[in-house]
Amino acid sequence: MDNRSNGAMYVPEGSSQPVVPRGTFKVGAIGLDHGHIFGMNKGLQDAGATISKVYDPDPEKVAAFLKAFPEAVAADSKDEILADPEIKLVSSAAIPSSRFGIGMEVLDAGKDFFSDKPPFTSQEQVTEARRKVKETGLRWFVYYSERLHVEAAVFAERLINDGAIGRVVEIRGWGPHRLSLFSRPAWFFEKDKYGGILTDIGSHQLEQMLFYTGAKDAKCLSSRVGNLNHPEHPGLEDFGDATFITDNGVPCYVNVDWFTPDGLGTWGDGRLLVIGTKGYIELRKYTDVARSNTPGHVILVDEKEERHFEVAGKVGFPYFGRMILDCLNRTETAISQEHIFRAIELALEAQRKAINITRA
């Protein structure tokens, strides 16, 4: 199921690290419009969750999900999942603009929610979600997969926490994606549905920016978006970038695009450069171009030497187990709710402020 050529269907391979006995933490899935739903539920399953029920109005999507998760059963409606007292968490990769509405229903039903990114397409949605979380005491998790479901990113966290590069002073994030034009649904080209490129795939970068700098907030200094090569799809933004300064003084630059060529052996050459006072770390998340087509490359240069770590299959994905335990224990160890919301708010702000550089 590890479809490396198509980012929408990419499911990272990980070992099973259950934190609960099978059958004790049941998950439902509502809305299968984006292939990330497979990675989201695979991560939960590997951490011990039971994928219990699924609903989508498209029977073909449901059939594909049941093939991947044969223990699940098809629900007749989303209300069947919302009313099931055994289901603790509901995952969703519906059309981005629809995720907010599903999340509100899930929390009203007394369950925690796990949304694909972007979880929201407007600031108004975030404001209402914040209110609902405060009202219910429930969680609104988000699948920021480019950090949470990437072993190189997990390993980098350990290096930074161990002081391997000193204090972080600069971040540069690069998130290119393969367009796979003819496999995309109609909503992919409708900006009001996906939110714009910085809202969508840019939210990954903003989440990483806050996390690796240890910041709680940031200021958007500049941003740009545009359609540089797809005039036949005027609703598509195939380029976006932004600069930020975090509240603890770290300058950051992020760049995302839909220009990964077909010759690359994976869906995107995602990279992250974290510069510190005593060295730097480069993540080559999904490939080491022209040298190794395996994921999980971490380059560390410090005051003594330069090293190349290959961490695929060696680190795992602790986020999912922590998320399950947070749901059960009402704790906040996997990721803070404020961090989740602030990352998407910054992406939305960058999107709103962006200069449009679409080619005439």
C-alpha positions as a printed NumPy array, in Angstrom:
array([[  0.   ,   0.   ,   0.   ],
       [  3.112,   2.216,   0.035],
       [  2.299,   4.141,  -3.176],
       [  5.423,   6.253,  -3.461],
       [  4.575,   7.794,  -6.833],
       [  1.358,   9.493,  -5.709],
       [  1.405,  11.64 ,  -2.588],
       [ -2.384,  11.484,  -2.199],
       [ -2.191,   7.708,  -1.798],
       [  1.162,   7.482,   0.016],
       [  1.031,   5.331,   3.147],
       [  4.273,   5.26 ,   5.162],
       [  5.424,   1.823,   6.234],
       [  5.807,   1.379,   9.971],
       [  6.076,  -1.383,  12.523],
       [  3.172,  -2.252,  14.79 ],
       [  3.633,  -0.599,  18.192],
       [  0.282,  -1.069,  19.964],
       [ -0.368,   0.937,  23.118],
       [ -3.759,  -0.677,  23.815],
       [ -5.135,  -4.216,  23.393],
       [ -6.944,  -4.877,  20.127],
       [-10.631,  -4.105,  20.3  ],
       [-10.409,  -1.612,  23.158],
       [-10.053,   1.589,  21.096],
       [-12.427,   1.737,  18.148],
       [-12.207,   4.249,  15.313],
       [-14.752,   5.249,  12.692],
       [-14.013,   6.912,   9.353],
       [-16.302,   9.441,   7.654],
       [-15.34 ,  10.981,   4.319],
       [-12.807,   9.288,   2.042],
       [-12.198,  11.97 ,  -0.588],
       [ -8.433,  12.142,  -0.025],
       [ -6.157,   9.111,   0.063],
       [ -4.549,  10.315,   3.286],
       [ -7.383,   8.482,   5.037],
       [ -5.397,   5.277,   4.514],
       [ -2.246,   6.609,   6.189],
       [ -4.242,   8.117,   9.032],
       [ -5.972,   4.85 ,   9.869],
       [ -2.897,   2.696,   9.235],
       [ -1.01 ,   4.754,  11.812],
       [ -3.821,   4.289,  14.31 ],
       [ -4.097,   0.577,  13.544],
       [ -0.362,   0.058,  14.067],
       [ -0.753,   1.749,  17.46 ],
       [ -3.456,  -0.71 ,  18.507],
       [ -6.682,   0.919,  17.325],
       [ -9.455,  -1.136,  15.763],
       [-10.812,   0.408,  12.575],
       [-14.454,  -0.349,  13.222],
       [-16.788,   1.407,  10.777],
       [-16.572,   3.522,   7.637],
       [-18.995,   5.751,   5.776],
       [-18.781,   7.572,   2.466],
       [-21.534,   8.113,  -0.108],
       [-19.261,   6.641,  -2.804],
       [-19.382,   2.808,  -2.627],
       [-16.136,   2.481,  -4.609],
       [-14.254,   4.493,  -2.004],
       [-15.789,   2.396,   0.762],
       [-14.798,  -0.82 ,  -1.022],
       [-11.179,   0.353,  -1.318],
       [-11.138,   1.245,   2.384],
       [-12.569,  -2.132,   3.387],
       [ -9.919,  -3.864,   1.297],
       [ -7.226,  -2.031,   3.258],
       [ -8.982,  -2.484,   6.619],
       [-10.982,  -5.734,   6.388],
       [-11.894,  -5.63 ,  10.077],
       [-14.082,  -2.572,   9.38 ],
       [-17.707,  -2.689,   8.284],
       [-19.567,  -0.252,   6.058],
       [-22.024,   1.966,   7.924],
       [-25.313,   2.928,   6.286],
       [-24.844,   6.576,   7.256],
       [-22.473,   8.85 ,   9.11 ],
       [-25.091,   9.049,  11.864],
       [-24.592,   5.338,  12.507],
       [-20.943,   6.022,  13.308],
       [-21.711,   9.124,  15.365],
       [-24.254,   7.19 ,  17.444],
       [-22.012,   4.182,  18.105],
       [-20.986,   4.391,  21.79 ],
       [-17.972,   2.116,  21.262],
       [-16.309,   4.437,  18.739],
       [-13.991,   6.85 ,  20.541],
       [-12.392,   8.688,  17.611],
       [-13.582,   9.578,  14.106],
       [-11.151,  10.17 ,  11.246],
       [-11.964,  12.129,   8.106],
       [-10.323,  13.011,   4.813],
       [-13.407,  14.532,   3.225],
       [-13.132,  17.461,   0.806],
       [-11.143,  20.061,   2.801],
       [-13.931,  22.636,   2.986],
       [-16.246,  19.938,   4.415],
       [-13.95 ,  18.691,   7.177],
       [-14.967,  21.436,   9.588],
       [-18.651,  20.494,   9.449],
       [-17.911,  16.829,  10.045],
       [-15.659,  17.706,  12.96 ],
       [-18.364,  19.798,  14.607],
       [-20.805,  16.886,  14.34 ],
       [-18.229,  14.477,  15.747],
       [-17.554,  16.611,  18.818],
       [-21.282,  17.164,  19.332],
       [-21.587,  13.36 ,  19.368],
       [-19.073,  13.178,  22.219],
       [-16.13 ,  11.818,  20.23 ],
       [-12.644,  13.086,  19.441],
       [-11.905,  14.021,  15.825],
       [ -8.904,  13.306,  13.573],
       [ -8.885,  15.42 ,  10.41 ],
       [ -6.66 ,  15.289,   7.396],
       [ -4.845,  18.513,   6.639],
       [ -5.954,  21.174,   5.984],
       [ -8.579,  20.858,   8.707],
       [-10.096,  24.229,   7.799],
       [-10.33 ,  26.517,   4.785],
       [-11.251,  29.758,   6.584],
       [-10.432,  31.551,   9.813],
       [-14.131,  31.542,  10.683],
       [-14.052,  27.751,  10.761],
       [-11.051,  27.748,  13.108],
       [-12.764,  30.208,  15.434],
       [-15.857,  28.003,  15.651],
       [-13.757,  24.863,  16.147],
       [-11.871,  26.535,  18.995],
       [-15.195,  27.364,  20.619],
       [-16.46 ,  23.797,  20.198],
       [-13.296,  22.271,  21.667],
       [-13.545,  24.567,  24.679],
       [-17.245,  23.775,  25.085],
       [-16.892,  19.983,  24.871],
       [-13.397,  19.345,  26.229],
       [-12.781,  17.061,  23.236],
       [ -9.835,  17.001,  20.827],
       [ -9.502,  18.09 ,  17.202],
       [ -6.401,  16.27 ,  15.944],
       [ -4.874,  16.923,  12.515],
       [ -2.79 ,  14.695,  10.249],
       [  0.243,  16.931,   9.672],
       [  1.857,  13.915,   8.078],
       [  5.055,  15.518,   6.783],
       [  6.309,  15.595,  10.375],
       [  4.145,  13.118,  12.263],
       [  4.354,  10.271,   9.741],
       [  7.987,  10.715,   8.64 ],
       [ 10.729,   8.835,  10.473],
       [ 13.398,  11.354,   9.467],
       [ 11.325,  14.088,  11.108],
       [ 10.908,  12.071,  14.31 ],
       [ 14.654,  11.401,  14.409],
       [ 15.429,  15.091,  13.857],
       [ 13.288,  15.959,  16.864],
       [ 15.491,  13.732,  19.014],
       [ 18.688,  15.284,  17.664],
       [ 17.451,  18.812,  18.299],
       [ 16.238,  17.959,  21.803],
       [ 19.641,  16.423,  22.541],
       [ 21.338,  19.694,  21.567],
       [ 23.078,  18.268,  18.493],
       [ 22.971,  21.593,  16.627],
       [ 22.673,  24.021,  19.525],
       [ 19.889,  26.584,  19.49 ],
       [ 17.761,  26.644,  16.338],
       [ 18.25 ,  29.944,  14.492],
       [ 16.737,  29.338,  11.04 ],
       [ 14.277,  27.026,   9.261],
       [ 13.888,  26.409,   5.531],
       [ 11.13 ,  24.082,   4.385],
       [ 10.633,  22.707,   0.883],
       [  7.486,  20.77 ,   0.036],
       [  7.255,  19.906,  -3.674],
       [  4.468,  17.551,  -4.764],
       [  3.664,  15.625,  -7.933],
       [  0.502,  16.964,  -9.532],
       [ -0.721,  13.652, -11.022],
       [ -3.072,  15.841, -13.01 ],
       [ -5.387,  13.255, -14.523],
       [ -5.987,  11.383, -11.271],
       [ -7.243,  14.432,  -9.38 ],
       [-10.943,  14.941,  -8.602],
       [-12.76 ,  18.097,  -9.684],
       [-12.624,  19.671,  -6.206],
       [ -8.82 ,  19.653,  -6.326],
       [ -9.001,  22.53 ,  -8.822],
       [-11.589,  24.59 ,  -6.913],
       [ -9.876,  26.989,  -4.539],
       [-12.896,  27.396,  -2.297],
       [-12.827,  23.625,  -1.755],
       [ -9.098,  23.12 ,  -1.019],
       [ -8.345,  26.542,   0.445],
       [ -5.341,  27.568,  -1.665],
       [ -1.865,  26.063,  -1.818],
       [ -0.525,  27.655,   1.38 ],
       [ -3.609,  26.575,   3.319],
       [ -3.372,  23.064,   1.915],
       [  0.149,  21.694,   1.562],
       [  1.646,  24.815,   3.133],
       [  0.081,  23.928,   6.48 ],
       [  2.576,  21.055,   6.78 ],
       [  5.425,  23.54 ,   6.611],
       [  3.951,  25.952,   9.12 ],
       [  3.393,  23.152,  11.628],
       [  7.022,  22.096,  11.301],
       [  8.188,  25.69 ,  11.65 ],
       [  6.475,  26.086,  15.009],
       [  7.514,  22.648,  16.225],
       [ 11.229,  22.674,  15.44 ],
       [ 11.758,  26.247,  16.634],
       [  9.84 ,  25.63 ,  19.85 ],
       [  7.691,  28.666,  19.064],
       [  4.102,  29.251,  20.055],
       [  3.391,  31.835,  17.366],
       [  4.873,  33.599,  14.352],
       [  4.387,  36.675,  12.19 ],
       [  3.893,  36.379,   8.436],
       [  6.294,  38.812,   6.756],
       [  5.511,  37.995,   3.121],
       [  3.78 ,  35.392,   0.987],
       [  3.147,  34.629,  -2.675],
       [  0.909,  32.235,  -4.573],
       [  0.292,  31.663,  -8.236],
       [ -0.64 ,  29.48 , -11.158],
       [  2.597,  29.385, -13.13 ],
       [  1.968,  26.601, -15.619],
       [ -1.634,  25.368, -15.599],
       [ -3.849,  28.031, -17.211],
       [ -6.376,  25.35 , -18.166],
       [ -7.115,  25.046, -14.419],
       [ -7.485,  28.656, -13.23 ],
       [ -8.57 ,  27.556,  -9.754],
       [ -5.288,  25.733,  -9.164],
       [ -2.349,  27.343,  -7.393],
       [  0.772,  25.406,  -8.318],
       [  3.25 ,  27.603,  -6.41 ],
       [  3.383,  29.209,  -2.99 ],
       [  5.996,  30.523,  -0.597],
       [  6.147,  32.575,   2.583],
       [  8.529,  34.083,   5.109],
       [  7.889,  34.218,   8.842],
       [  9.58 ,  35.279,  12.052],
       [  8.648,  33.21 ,  15.099],
       [  7.85 ,  34.67 ,  18.5  ],
       [ 11.236,  33.448,  19.728],
       [ 13.091,  35.205,  16.934],
       [ 13.701,  32.483,  14.334],
       [ 13.405,  33.484,  10.646],
       [ 11.706,  30.858,   8.491],
       [ 11.097,  30.356,   4.782],
       [  8.689,  27.808,   3.312],
       [  8.135,  26.839,  -0.318],
       [  5.545,  24.482,  -1.81 ],
       [  4.677,  23.585,  -5.384],
       [  3.08 ,  21.043,  -7.716],
       [  6.069,  20.635, -10.044],
       [  7.625,  17.264,  -9.127],
       [  8.671,  15.708, -12.478],
       [  7.721,  12.174, -13.448],
       [ 11.37 ,  11.109, -13.409],
       [ 11.553,  11.274,  -9.613],
       [ 11.038,   7.878,  -7.999],
       [  8.664,   9.228,  -5.366],
       [  5.852,  11.787,  -5.175],
       [  7.989,  14.643,  -3.88 ],
       [ 11.513,  15.496,  -2.781],
       [ 10.417,  16.927,   0.557],
       [ 13.239,  18.507,   2.512],
       [ 13.707,  20.522,   5.66 ],
       [ 16.805,  22.444,   6.726],
       [ 17.151,  23.264,  10.414],
       [ 20.1  ,  25.542,  11.142],
       [ 21.441,  25.886,  14.656],
       [ 24.214,  27.709,  16.471],
       [ 26.423,  24.597,  16.466],
       [ 25.445,  22.832,  13.258],
       [ 22.592,  22.   ,  10.946],
       [ 20.255,  19.146,  10.041],
       [ 18.875,  18.424,   6.601],
       [ 15.953,  16.046,   6.215],
       [ 15.628,  14.253,   2.899],
       [ 12.317,  12.75 ,   3.824],
       [ 11.25 ,  10.563,   0.922],
       [ 14.345,  10.01 ,  -1.22 ],
       [ 18.032,  10.846,  -1.592],
       [ 17.939,  11.855,  -5.247],
       [ 20.034,   9.768,  -7.658],
       [ 21.598,   7.87 ,  -4.733],
       [ 18.884,   6.083,  -2.771],
       [ 15.179,   5.792,  -3.486],
       [ 14.41 ,   4.836,   0.103],
       [ 12.911,   7.35 ,   2.555],
       [ 14.34 ,   8.494,   5.862],
       [ 17.604,  10.339,   5.234],
       [ 18.956,  12.702,   7.894],
       [ 22.124,  14.735,   7.334],
       [ 23.801,  16.11 ,  10.462],
       [ 26.734,  18.5  ,  10.346],
       [ 28.102,  19.709,  13.672],
       [ 31.338,  21.22 ,  14.966],
       [ 33.166,  17.882,  14.716],
       [ 31.961,  15.983,  11.648],
       [ 29.32 ,  15.347,   9.019],
       [ 27.034,  12.311,   9.254],
       [ 24.34 ,  10.642,   7.17 ],
       [ 21.703,   8.625,   9.035],
       [ 19.345,   6.252,   7.234],
       [ 16.462,   5.843,   9.65 ],
       [ 13.706,   4.164,   7.619],
       [ 12.238,   1.301,   9.628],
       [ 14.274,   2.219,  12.708],
       [ 12.366,   5.022,  14.427],
       [  8.635,   4.463,  14.116],
       [  5.774,   6.909,  14.501],
       [  5.055,   7.598,  18.186],
       [  2.393,  10.213,  17.458],
       [ -0.406,   7.719,  16.89 ],
       [  0.059,   5.826,  20.134],
       [  0.279,   9.058,  22.076],
       [ -2.881,  10.295,  20.394],
       [ -4.791,   7.169,  21.401],
       [ -3.603,   7.484,  24.996],
       [ -4.517,  11.174,  25.025],
       [ -8.055,  10.252,  23.973],
       [ -8.315,   7.648,  26.717],
       [ -6.591,   9.608,  29.486],
       [ -7.695,  13.136,  28.499],
       [ -4.063,  14.227,  28.39 ],
       [ -2.12 ,  16.27 ,  25.841],
       [  1.143,  14.456,  25.094],
       [  0.982,  13.841,  21.33 ],
       [  0.5  ,  17.451,  20.269],
       [ -1.124,  20.453,  21.9  ],
       [ -4.492,  21.673,  20.688],
       [ -3.18 ,  25.233,  20.493],
       [ -0.269,  24.13 ,  18.293],
       [ -2.686,  22.337,  15.95 ],
       [ -4.922,  25.377,  15.596],
       [ -2.155,  27.966,  15.383],
       [ -0.354,  26.121,  12.579],
       [ -3.402,  26.21 ,  10.313],
       [ -4.209,  29.794,  11.331],
       [ -0.75 ,  30.877,  10.174],
       [ -1.224,  29.014,   6.898],
       [ -4.577,  30.733,   6.397],
       [ -3.02 ,  34.113,   7.214],
       [ -0.238,  33.567,   4.686],
       [ -2.846,  32.551,   2.109],
       [ -4.961,  35.669,   2.743],
       [ -1.986,  38.032,   2.55 ],
       [ -0.347,  36.392,  -0.462],
       [  0.59 ,  38.372,  -3.554],
       [ -0.743,  36.575,  -6.617],
       [  2.013,  36.058,  -9.194],
       [ -0.022,  34.033, -11.692],
       [  1.419,  34.339, -15.179],
       [ -0.738,  36.407, -17.505]])
